[in-house]
mmCIF file of C-alpha atoms and ligand atoms in Angstrom:
data_model
loop_
_atom_site.group_PDB
_atom_site.id
_atom_site.type_symbol
_atom_site.label_atom_id
_atom_site.label_comp_id
_atom_site.label_asym_id
_atom_site.label_seq_id
_atom_site.Cartn_x
_atom_site.Cartn_y
_atom_site.Cartn_z
ATOM 1 C CA MET G 1 20.609 -67.369 -15.479
ATOM 2 C CA ILE G 2 23.901 -67.155 -17.141
ATOM 3 C CA SER G 3 25.099 -64.056 -17.175
ATOM 4 C CA GLY G 4 27.810 -62.242 -18.970
ATOM 5 C CA ILE G 5 29.450 -59.928 -21.917
ATOM 6 C CA ARG G 6 29.782 -61.281 -25.496
ATOM 7 C CA ARG G 7 31.745 -64.507 -26.566
ATOM 8 C CA ILE G 8 31.929 -65.487 -22.891
ATOM 9 C CA GLY G 9 30.342 -68.472 -23.506
ATOM 10 C CA LYS G 10 27.538 -68.236 -22.265
ATOM 11 C CA THR G 11 25.564 -70.570 -25.365
ATOM 12 C CA SER G 12 28.546 -72.910 -24.679
ATOM 13 C CA VAL G 13 28.192 -73.241 -20.868
ATOM 14 C CA LEU G 14 24.319 -73.844 -21.599
ATOM 15 C CA ASN G 15 24.791 -76.389 -24.428
ATOM 16 C CA VAL G 16 27.069 -78.411 -22.489
ATOM 17 C CA ALA G 17 24.846 -78.458 -19.470
ATOM 18 C CA LEU G 18 21.564 -79.627 -21.272
ATOM 19 C CA SER G 19 23.195 -82.125 -22.954
ATOM 20 C CA GLU G 20 23.503 -83.796 -19.066
ATOM 21 C CA VAL G 21 20.190 -83.372 -18.055
ATOM 22 C CA ASN G 22 18.152 -86.456 -17.934
ATOM 23 C CA ALA G 23 15.148 -84.442 -19.711
ATOM 24 C CA VAL G 24 13.653 -83.155 -22.231
ATOM 25 C CA THR G 25 15.612 -80.222 -23.383
ATOM 26 C CA LEU G 26 14.584 -76.928 -25.350
ATOM 27 C CA ILE G 27 16.627 -74.107 -26.676
ATOM 28 C CA ILE G 28 14.929 -71.134 -28.185
ATOM 29 C CA ASP G 29 17.178 -68.782 -29.467
ATOM 30 C CA CYS G 30 15.767 -65.603 -28.924
ATOM 31 C CA ARG G 31 18.723 -63.198 -30.417
ATOM 32 C CA THR G 32 16.911 -64.384 -34.073
ATOM 33 C CA LEU G 33 14.145 -62.168 -32.961
ATOM 34 C CA ARG G 34 13.846 -59.001 -34.650
ATOM 35 C CA PRO G 35 13.399 -56.083 -32.944
ATOM 36 C CA ASN G 36 9.426 -55.333 -32.393
ATOM 37 C CA TYR G 37 8.870 -58.795 -33.245
ATOM 38 C CA SER G 38 5.381 -60.342 -34.001
ATOM 39 C CA ARG G 39 3.355 -62.915 -32.213
ATOM 40 C CA ALA G 40 4.243 -65.062 -35.207
ATOM 41 C CA GLU G 41 7.432 -64.822 -34.827
ATOM 42 C CA LEU G 42 7.586 -65.595 -31.182
ATOM 43 C CA TYR G 43 5.651 -69.107 -31.471
ATOM 44 C CA SER G 44 7.575 -69.595 -34.467
ATOM 45 C CA LEU G 45 10.436 -69.912 -32.078
ATOM 46 C CA PHE G 46 8.570 -72.115 -29.872
ATOM 47 C CA SER G 47 7.759 -74.517 -32.631
ATOM 48 C CA GLU G 48 11.250 -74.572 -34.444
ATOM 49 C CA ALA G 49 12.727 -75.500 -30.949
ATOM 50 C CA LEU G 50 9.967 -78.073 -30.487
ATOM 51 C CA SER G 51 10.399 -79.533 -33.495
ATOM 52 C CA SER G 52 13.737 -80.221 -33.458
ATOM 53 C CA ARG G 53 12.837 -82.373 -30.237
ATOM 54 C CA LEU G 54 9.708 -84.302 -31.889
ATOM 55 C CA ASP G 55 10.377 -87.681 -31.039
ATOM 56 C CA ARG G 56 10.357 -86.398 -27.273
ATOM 57 C CA VAL G 57 7.439 -84.417 -27.353
ATOM 58 C CA VAL G 58 5.128 -85.775 -29.397
ATOM 59 C CA ASP G 59 3.100 -87.810 -27.431
ATOM 60 C CA LEU G 60 2.805 -84.479 -25.266
ATOM 61 C CA LEU G 61 1.180 -82.153 -27.782
ATOM 62 C CA ARG G 62 -1.235 -84.401 -29.354
ATOM 63 C CA GLY G 63 -4.383 -83.096 -28.437
ATOM 64 C CA LEU G 64 -3.342 -79.732 -27.345
ATOM 65 C CA ARG G 65 -5.429 -77.253 -28.599
ATOM 66 C CA GLY G 66 -3.910 -75.050 -31.356
ATOM 67 C CA ALA G 67 -0.846 -77.429 -31.691
ATOM 68 C CA SER G 68 -0.453 -79.534 -35.128
ATOM 69 C CA ILE G 69 1.701 -82.319 -35.901
ATOM 70 C CA MET G 70 2.796 -81.625 -39.507
ATOM 71 C CA GLY G 71 5.289 -84.071 -40.745
ATOM 72 C CA SER G 72 8.191 -83.613 -39.121
ATOM 73 C CA GLY G 73 7.639 -80.335 -37.757
ATOM 74 C CA VAL G 74 5.050 -78.623 -34.840
ATOM 75 C CA GLU G 75 2.682 -75.714 -36.083
ATOM 76 C CA LEU G 76 1.564 -73.368 -33.626
ATOM 77 C CA ARG G 77 -1.619 -71.568 -34.073
ATOM 78 C CA TRP G 78 -0.973 -67.805 -32.488
ATOM 79 C CA ARG G 79 -4.068 -66.088 -33.290
ATOM 80 C CA GLY G 80 -7.748 -66.734 -33.568
ATOM 81 C CA ARG G 81 -9.858 -69.040 -30.656
ATOM 82 C CA ASP G 82 -8.241 -72.227 -32.067
ATOM 83 C CA SER G 83 -4.212 -70.514 -30.953
ATOM 84 C CA VAL G 84 -2.473 -72.297 -28.228
ATOM 85 C CA SER G 85 -1.308 -70.210 -25.249
ATOM 86 C CA LEU G 86 2.554 -70.547 -23.886
ATOM 87 C CA ALA G 87 0.843 -71.288 -20.247
ATOM 88 C CA ASP G 88 -0.709 -74.166 -21.599
ATOM 89 C CA LEU G 89 1.880 -75.006 -23.770
ATOM 90 C CA LEU G 90 4.379 -75.275 -20.562
ATOM 91 C CA ASP G 91 1.858 -77.641 -18.823
ATOM 92 C CA ARG G 92 2.170 -80.251 -21.192
ATOM 93 C CA LEU G 93 5.764 -79.885 -21.396
ATOM 94 C CA ASN G 94 5.701 -80.306 -17.015
ATOM 95 C CA SER G 95 3.833 -84.014 -17.707
ATOM 96 C CA ARG G 96 7.395 -85.008 -18.605
ATOM 97 C CA ARG G 97 10.712 -83.408 -16.250
ATOM 98 C CA ALA G 98 11.803 -80.175 -19.147
ATOM 99 C CA VAL G 99 14.108 -78.016 -18.942
ATOM 100 C CA ILE G 100 13.288 -74.654 -21.348
ATOM 101 C CA ALA G 101 16.342 -72.385 -21.730
ATOM 102 C CA LEU G 102 16.011 -68.787 -23.586
ATOM 103 C CA ASP G 103 19.031 -68.300 -24.252
ATOM 104 C CA GLU G 104 19.225 -63.899 -24.663
ATOM 105 C CA ALA G 105 16.213 -63.839 -23.235
ATOM 106 C CA GLN G 106 15.874 -59.682 -22.930
ATOM 107 C CA ARG G 107 15.145 -59.555 -26.192
ATOM 108 C CA LEU G 108 11.809 -61.139 -25.827
ATOM 109 C CA ARG G 109 11.283 -57.388 -23.892
ATOM 110 C CA ARG G 110 9.482 -55.556 -26.612
ATOM 111 C CA PRO G 111 6.933 -55.619 -27.458
ATOM 112 C CA LEU G 112 5.217 -59.048 -26.107
ATOM 113 C CA SER G 113 6.850 -58.842 -22.667
ATOM 114 C CA THR G 114 3.894 -59.351 -20.317
ATOM 115 C CA GLU G 115 3.040 -62.854 -22.332
ATOM 116 C CA ALA G 116 6.679 -63.646 -22.386
ATOM 117 C CA ARG G 117 6.730 -63.177 -18.391
ATOM 118 C CA ASP G 118 3.349 -64.226 -17.988
ATOM 119 C CA ALA G 119 4.716 -68.138 -19.230
ATOM 120 C CA ILE G 120 7.347 -67.898 -17.044
ATOM 121 C CA ALA G 121 5.667 -66.880 -14.046
ATOM 122 C CA HIS G 122 2.678 -69.342 -14.719
ATOM 123 C CA ALA G 123 5.500 -72.522 -15.616
ATOM 124 C CA TYR G 124 7.561 -71.355 -12.217
ATOM 125 C CA ASP G 125 4.256 -71.592 -10.179
ATOM 126 C CA TYR G 126 2.288 -74.383 -11.339
ATOM 127 C CA ASP G 127 4.961 -76.646 -13.476
ATOM 128 C CA ARG G 128 6.654 -77.898 -10.961
ATOM 129 C CA ASN G 129 8.418 -80.527 -13.301
ATOM 130 C CA VAL G 130 9.700 -77.313 -15.645
ATOM 131 C CA SER G 131 12.780 -75.370 -15.169
ATOM 132 C CA LEU G 132 13.474 -72.777 -17.430
ATOM 133 C CA VAL G 133 17.441 -71.330 -17.935
ATOM 134 C CA LEU G 134 17.821 -67.464 -19.302
ATOM 135 C CA THR G 135 20.801 -66.099 -20.684
ATOM 136 C CA GLY G 136 21.826 -63.094 -21.663
ATOM 137 C CA SER G 137 24.948 -60.824 -22.700
ATOM 138 C CA GLU G 138 22.933 -57.458 -21.924
ATOM 139 C CA ALA G 139 22.555 -58.106 -18.239
ATOM 140 C CA GLY G 140 21.005 -54.921 -17.650
ATOM 141 C CA LEU G 141 17.854 -55.203 -20.147
ATOM 142 C CA LEU G 142 17.776 -58.633 -18.973
ATOM 143 C CA TYR G 143 17.275 -57.552 -15.511
ATOM 144 C CA ASP G 144 14.613 -55.361 -16.601
ATOM 145 C CA PHE G 145 12.606 -57.837 -19.245
ATOM 146 C CA ILE G 146 12.563 -60.299 -15.682
ATOM 147 C CA GLY G 147 11.378 -57.247 -13.407
ATOM 148 C CA LEU G 148 13.818 -57.371 -10.823
ATOM 149 C CA LYS G 149 12.801 -54.176 -9.341
ATOM 150 C CA ASP G 150 9.769 -53.322 -10.778
ATOM 151 C CA GLU G 151 7.370 -54.770 -8.506
ATOM 152 C CA SER G 152 4.510 -54.569 -11.218
ATOM 153 C CA SER G 153 6.187 -57.422 -12.962
ATOM 154 C CA PRO G 154 5.140 -61.262 -12.636
ATOM 155 C CA LEU G 155 8.102 -61.811 -11.515
ATOM 156 C CA TYR G 156 9.612 -59.764 -9.190
ATOM 157 C CA GLY G 157 10.812 -61.238 -6.036
ATOM 158 C CA ARG G 158 10.922 -65.166 -7.328
ATOM 159 C CA TYR G 159 14.369 -66.522 -6.443
ATOM 160 C CA PHE G 160 16.825 -67.432 -8.748
ATOM 161 C CA ARG G 161 19.844 -68.325 -9.252
ATOM 162 C CA GLU G 162 22.657 -66.457 -10.979
ATOM 163 C CA VAL G 163 25.474 -67.639 -12.873
ATOM 164 C CA ARG G 164 27.612 -64.983 -13.788
ATOM 165 C CA LEU G 165 30.533 -65.868 -16.553
ATOM 166 C CA GLU G 166 33.737 -64.592 -16.047
ATOM 167 C CA ARG G 167 36.910 -64.059 -18.438
ATOM 168 C CA PHE G 168 39.910 -66.293 -18.342
ATOM 169 C CA SER G 169 42.679 -65.357 -16.858
ATOM 170 C CA ARG G 170 46.322 -64.793 -18.343
ATOM 171 C CA GLY G 171 46.977 -68.511 -17.428
ATOM 172 C CA GLN G 172 44.218 -70.306 -18.496
ATOM 173 C CA SER G 173 43.769 -68.290 -21.691
ATOM 174 C CA VAL G 174 47.500 -69.470 -22.422
ATOM 175 C CA GLU G 175 46.837 -72.808 -21.717
ATOM 176 C CA PHE G 176 43.462 -72.573 -23.533
ATOM 177 C CA LEU G 177 45.323 -71.330 -26.517
ATOM 178 C CA ARG G 178 48.474 -74.130 -26.314
ATOM 179 C CA ARG G 179 46.258 -76.845 -26.281
ATOM 180 C CA GLY G 180 44.453 -75.829 -29.070
ATOM 181 C CA PHE G 181 46.962 -75.310 -31.560
ATOM 182 C CA ASP G 182 48.355 -79.088 -30.025
ATOM 183 C CA GLU G 183 45.101 -80.227 -31.559
ATOM 184 C CA LEU G 184 45.443 -78.771 -34.809
ATOM 185 C CA GLY G 185 48.979 -79.712 -34.992
ATOM 186 C CA VAL G 186 50.693 -76.658 -35.409
ATOM 187 C CA GLU G 187 53.149 -74.659 -34.023
ATOM 188 C CA VAL G 188 52.953 -71.338 -32.853
ATOM 189 C CA SER G 189 55.910 -69.376 -30.738
ATOM 190 C CA ASP G 190 55.117 -68.206 -27.335
ATOM 191 C CA ASP G 191 55.435 -64.561 -28.061
ATOM 192 C CA VAL G 192 52.223 -64.999 -30.646
ATOM 193 C CA ILE G 193 50.238 -67.057 -27.679
ATOM 194 C CA GLU G 194 50.816 -63.975 -25.479
ATOM 195 C CA GLY G 195 49.941 -61.506 -27.662
ATOM 196 C CA ILE G 196 46.959 -63.053 -28.387
ATOM 197 C CA ALA G 197 45.868 -63.606 -24.717
ATOM 198 C CA GLU G 198 47.417 -60.170 -23.923
ATOM 199 C CA TYR G 199 45.155 -58.432 -26.383
ATOM 200 C CA PHE G 200 41.467 -60.841 -26.555
ATOM 201 C CA ASP G 201 42.227 -60.314 -22.350
ATOM 202 C CA GLY G 202 40.213 -63.600 -21.532
ATOM 203 C CA ILE G 203 37.232 -64.162 -23.901
ATOM 204 C CA PRO G 204 37.284 -67.469 -24.902
ATOM 205 C CA GLY G 205 35.268 -66.450 -27.969
ATOM 206 C CA TRP G 206 37.877 -63.990 -29.218
ATOM 207 C CA LEU G 207 40.587 -66.629 -28.486
ATOM 208 C CA THR G 208 38.766 -68.902 -30.410
ATOM 209 C CA PHE G 209 38.703 -66.399 -33.155
ATOM 210 C CA ALA G 210 42.309 -65.546 -32.956
ATOM 211 C CA GLY G 211 43.401 -68.881 -32.784
ATOM 212 C CA LEU G 212 41.528 -70.185 -35.539
ATOM 213 C CA ARG G 213 42.928 -67.417 -37.853
ATOM 214 C CA VAL G 214 46.782 -67.691 -36.601
ATOM 215 C CA ALA G 215 46.638 -71.329 -36.797
ATOM 216 C CA GLU G 216 45.745 -70.826 -40.797
ATOM 217 C CA GLY G 217 49.193 -68.806 -41.251
ATOM 218 C CA ARG G 218 47.647 -65.159 -40.201
ATOM 219 C CA GLY G 219 49.600 -62.821 -38.895
ATOM 220 C CA LEU G 220 48.717 -61.827 -35.476
ATOM 221 C CA GLU G 221 48.390 -58.003 -36.386
ATOM 222 C CA ASP G 222 45.840 -59.147 -39.203
ATOM 223 C CA VAL G 223 44.055 -61.187 -37.137
ATOM 224 C CA ARG G 224 43.596 -58.203 -34.714
ATOM 225 C CA GLU G 225 42.735 -55.890 -37.078
ATOM 226 C CA GLU G 226 39.651 -58.543 -38.451
ATOM 227 C CA ALA G 227 38.245 -58.910 -34.691
ATOM 228 C CA VAL G 228 38.033 -54.513 -34.453
ATOM 229 C CA LYS G 229 36.611 -54.482 -37.713
ATOM 230 C CA VAL G 230 33.671 -57.391 -36.286
ATOM 231 C CA ALA G 231 33.689 -55.183 -33.400
ATOM 232 C CA GLU G 232 32.903 -52.176 -34.992
ATOM 233 C CA GLY G 233 30.168 -53.380 -37.125
ATOM 234 C CA GLU G 234 28.097 -54.554 -33.882
ATOM 235 C CA LEU G 235 28.692 -50.776 -32.557
ATOM 236 C CA LEU G 236 27.394 -49.475 -35.115
ATOM 237 C CA ASP G 237 24.197 -51.802 -34.968
ATOM 238 C CA LEU G 238 23.668 -51.296 -31.840
ATOM 239 C CA LEU G 239 24.292 -47.500 -32.324
ATOM 240 C CA ARG G 240 21.758 -47.494 -35.456
ATOM 241 C CA SER G 241 19.175 -49.178 -33.761
ATOM 242 C CA ARG G 242 16.306 -48.107 -32.405
ATOM 243 C CA ALA G 243 16.977 -47.351 -29.135
ATOM 244 C CA PHE G 244 19.269 -44.701 -30.571
ATOM 245 C CA THR G 245 17.670 -43.113 -32.719
ATOM 246 C CA PRO G 246 17.781 -40.110 -33.440
ATOM 247 C CA GLU G 247 20.196 -38.727 -35.244
ATOM 248 C CA VAL G 248 21.145 -36.627 -31.729
ATOM 249 C CA THR G 249 21.204 -39.476 -29.658
ATOM 250 C CA TYR G 250 23.137 -41.095 -31.990
ATOM 251 C CA ARG G 251 26.323 -38.799 -32.211
ATOM 252 C CA ARG G 252 25.559 -38.419 -28.419
ATOM 253 C CA TYR G 253 26.868 -41.845 -27.872
ATOM 254 C CA ARG G 254 29.088 -41.893 -30.420
ATOM 255 C CA ALA G 255 31.064 -39.189 -29.072
ATOM 256 C CA LEU G 256 30.411 -40.427 -25.760
ATOM 257 C CA LEU G 257 32.108 -44.292 -25.922
ATOM 258 C CA SER G 258 34.783 -42.466 -28.025
ATOM 259 C CA CYS G 259 35.817 -40.708 -25.131
ATOM 260 C CA ILE G 260 35.273 -43.455 -22.715
ATOM 261 C CA ALA G 261 37.572 -45.859 -25.283
ATOM 262 C CA ARG G 262 40.343 -42.668 -25.626
ATOM 263 C CA GLY G 263 40.386 -43.038 -22.095
ATOM 264 C CA SER G 264 37.875 -40.615 -19.871
ATOM 265 C CA ASP G 265 37.651 -42.586 -17.086
ATOM 266 C CA SER G 266 35.825 -39.698 -14.564
ATOM 267 C CA TRP G 267 32.508 -37.536 -14.531
ATOM 268 C CA GLY G 268 34.692 -34.732 -15.114
ATOM 269 C CA LYS G 269 37.086 -36.334 -18.032
ATOM 270 C CA VAL G 270 33.675 -36.906 -19.844
ATOM 271 C CA MET G 271 31.721 -34.134 -19.608
ATOM 272 C CA SER G 272 34.921 -32.041 -20.935
ATOM 273 C CA CYS G 273 35.350 -34.223 -23.682
ATOM 274 C CA LEU G 274 31.710 -34.363 -25.199
ATOM 275 C CA GLY G 275 31.965 -30.897 -24.597
ATOM 276 C CA GLN G 276 34.614 -30.580 -27.164
ATOM 277 C CA GLU G 277 33.310 -33.346 -29.377
ATOM 278 C CA LEU G 278 29.743 -32.300 -29.741
ATOM 279 C CA GLY G 279 30.485 -28.641 -29.564
ATOM 280 C CA SER G 280 28.120 -28.042 -26.581
ATOM 281 C CA THR G 281 27.384 -28.955 -23.237
ATOM 282 C CA LEU G 282 24.844 -31.728 -22.207
ATOM 283 C CA SER G 283 22.650 -32.398 -18.934
ATOM 284 C CA SER G 284 24.531 -34.347 -15.593
ATOM 285 C CA SER G 285 20.893 -36.165 -16.450
ATOM 286 C CA VAL G 286 21.565 -36.874 -20.147
ATOM 287 C CA LEU G 287 24.776 -37.792 -19.216
ATOM 288 C CA ASP G 288 23.881 -40.021 -16.396
ATOM 289 C CA ASN G 289 21.282 -41.784 -18.723
ATOM 290 C CA MET G 290 23.897 -42.240 -21.354
ATOM 291 C CA LEU G 291 25.743 -43.865 -18.761
ATOM 292 C CA ARG G 292 23.997 -46.351 -17.607
ATOM 293 C CA THR G 293 22.309 -47.397 -20.637
ATOM 294 C CA LEU G 294 26.260 -48.307 -21.693
ATOM 295 C CA GLU G 295 26.259 -50.437 -18.320
ATOM 296 C CA ARG G 296 22.797 -52.250 -19.315
ATOM 297 C CA LEU G 297 24.253 -53.103 -22.740
ATOM 298 C CA SER G 298 27.442 -54.261 -21.092
ATOM 299 C CA ILE G 299 29.842 -52.395 -22.376
ATOM 300 C CA VAL G 300 31.129 -49.720 -20.462
ATOM 301 C CA LYS G 301 30.935 -50.379 -16.393
ATOM 302 C CA ASP G 302 33.065 -47.565 -14.681
ATOM 303 C CA TYR G 303 33.981 -45.851 -17.542
ATOM 304 C CA ARG G 304 35.710 -48.674 -18.726
ATOM 305 C CA PHE G 305 35.159 -51.471 -21.897
ATOM 306 C CA LEU G 306 34.574 -54.332 -20.261
ATOM 307 C CA ASP G 307 36.347 -55.128 -23.641
ATOM 308 C CA ASN G 308 39.089 -54.526 -25.180
ATOM 309 C CA VAL G 309 38.008 -55.423 -28.581
ATOM 310 C CA TYR G 310 35.123 -52.959 -28.295
ATOM 311 C CA ARG G 311 37.704 -50.117 -27.178
ATOM 312 C CA GLU G 312 39.884 -50.374 -30.419
ATOM 313 C CA ALA G 313 36.255 -50.192 -32.343
ATOM 314 C CA ALA G 314 35.521 -47.498 -30.197
ATOM 315 C CA LEU G 315 38.587 -45.289 -30.761
ATOM 316 C CA ARG G 316 37.226 -45.516 -34.797
ATOM 317 C CA LEU G 317 34.351 -43.999 -34.247
ATOM 318 C CA ARG G 318 35.104 -40.633 -34.542
HETATM 319 N N1 ATP W 401 34.309 -72.659 -21.801
HETATM 320 C C1 ATP W 401 34.896 -72.786 -22.780
HETATM 321 N N2 ATP W 401 35.956 -74.154 -23.490
HETATM 322 C C2 ATP W 401 36.577 -73.306 -24.844
HETATM 323 N N3 ATP W 401 35.889 -73.093 -25.723
HETATM 324 C C3 ATP W 401 34.998 -71.979 -24.967
HETATM 325 C C4 ATP W 401 34.530 -72.170 -23.807
HETATM 326 N N4 ATP W 401 33.336 -71.262 -23.974
HETATM 327 C C5 ATP W 401 33.618 -70.563 -25.292
HETATM 328 N N5 ATP W 401 33.954 -71.260 -26.079
HETATM 329 C C6 ATP W 401 34.323 -70.948 -27.413
HETATM 330 O O1 ATP W 401 34.239 -69.277 -27.761
HETATM 331 C C7 ATP W 401 33.125 -69.423 -28.390
HETATM 332 C C8 ATP W 401 31.975 -67.997 -28.018
HETATM 333 O O2 ATP W 401 30.919 -69.008 -27.017
HETATM 334 P P1 ATP W 401 29.421 -68.730 -26.904
HETATM 335 O O3 ATP W 401 28.912 -68.644 -27.982
HETATM 336 O O4 ATP W 401 29.212 -69.985 -26.044
HETATM 337 O O5 ATP W 401 29.667 -67.094 -25.817
HETATM 338 P P2 ATP W 401 28.057 -66.324 -25.388
HETATM 339 O O6 ATP W 401 28.309 -65.915 -24.200
HETATM 340 O O7 ATP W 401 27.304 -67.338 -25.773
HETATM 341 O O8 ATP W 401 28.557 -65.383 -26.903
HETATM 342 P P3 ATP W 401 27.006 -64.390 -27.214
HETATM 343 O O9 ATP W 401 26.848 -63.450 -26.092
HETATM 344 O O10 ATP W 401 28.305 -63.754 -28.824
HETATM 345 O O11 ATP W 401 25.752 -65.397 -27.410
HETATM 346 C C9 ATP W 401 32.293 -70.248 -28.388
HETATM 347 O O12 ATP W 401 32.218 -71.241 -29.759
HETATM 348 C C10 ATP W 401 33.388 -71.544 -27.973
HETATM 349 O O13 ATP W 401 34.191 -71.829 -29.389
HETATM 350 MG MG1 MG W 402 25.291 -67.496 -26.638
#
């Protein structure tokens, strides 16, 4: 498992690692799954991944019920008597050394979590040549998906190794930016470099975002503004996503994020700030639940935003 907040470098680490192993490697990009995805969508992720490695897998797929090779692509039949099961597919891959990565795997958790988890559990038990890598920026949701604390999950109690990616130190960030600017052949003052490193707080995705724009000649202020807009859009998408309807819940989360962004850093402070914002009091269990949800989404921990840019964006949510 590769975990860490958004833009910390999970997909990059995954790509580098997979390019260095001597095996058939497949990356299933689960981020493209819509909430409430269909079985057709799930299977098409697998067929896309297989199609992109067709030369390495074509002989394994021959004769597999429900799989057909069409030109340069693989088609997987996902319903009816002739459909392929994910377990059969994994068994086939097992005749080679194979590494299958599920990027942003927590997206699989609804609605077909059982199907996905059963396939993973099957490979874990029977397919010794298949290794699985799961990544997720919403660590809590990823644990929920595998059923870390759920005895009824087929993956409960299984051993896994977690690689938790952490942000760059201030020194590493400065060094990273300097080397980037050198590579691009642009001169950028130490002040600006320090300014980027401070604001974007060691998150490589943001450092790259800001570095490229500054290299194009844009001012730091302007780049920060653009980053906050991006983060604001992501926060709003999240708030609007199915988990946060209806409207009351949406307003509560918006108020909670705004309170924490403005510095409410204890239970009592958050409670009173929410009272002011919403004009009514919340029960402890509701607040507890909301805080836990924000934690599971890796947005807030111990009343603090994990990403400074998200905090700035939350200041605008009022
Ligand atoms: N170790 C690194 N060295 C240099 N650049 C990096 C490193 N890690 C990440 N980056 C840069 O940061 C960007 C974001 O990284 P990446 O997409 O891998 O993060 P992620 O954790 O998968 O993000 P998300 O949660 O949004 O999927 C990449 O485009 C890459 O340019
Ligand atoms: Mg990623």
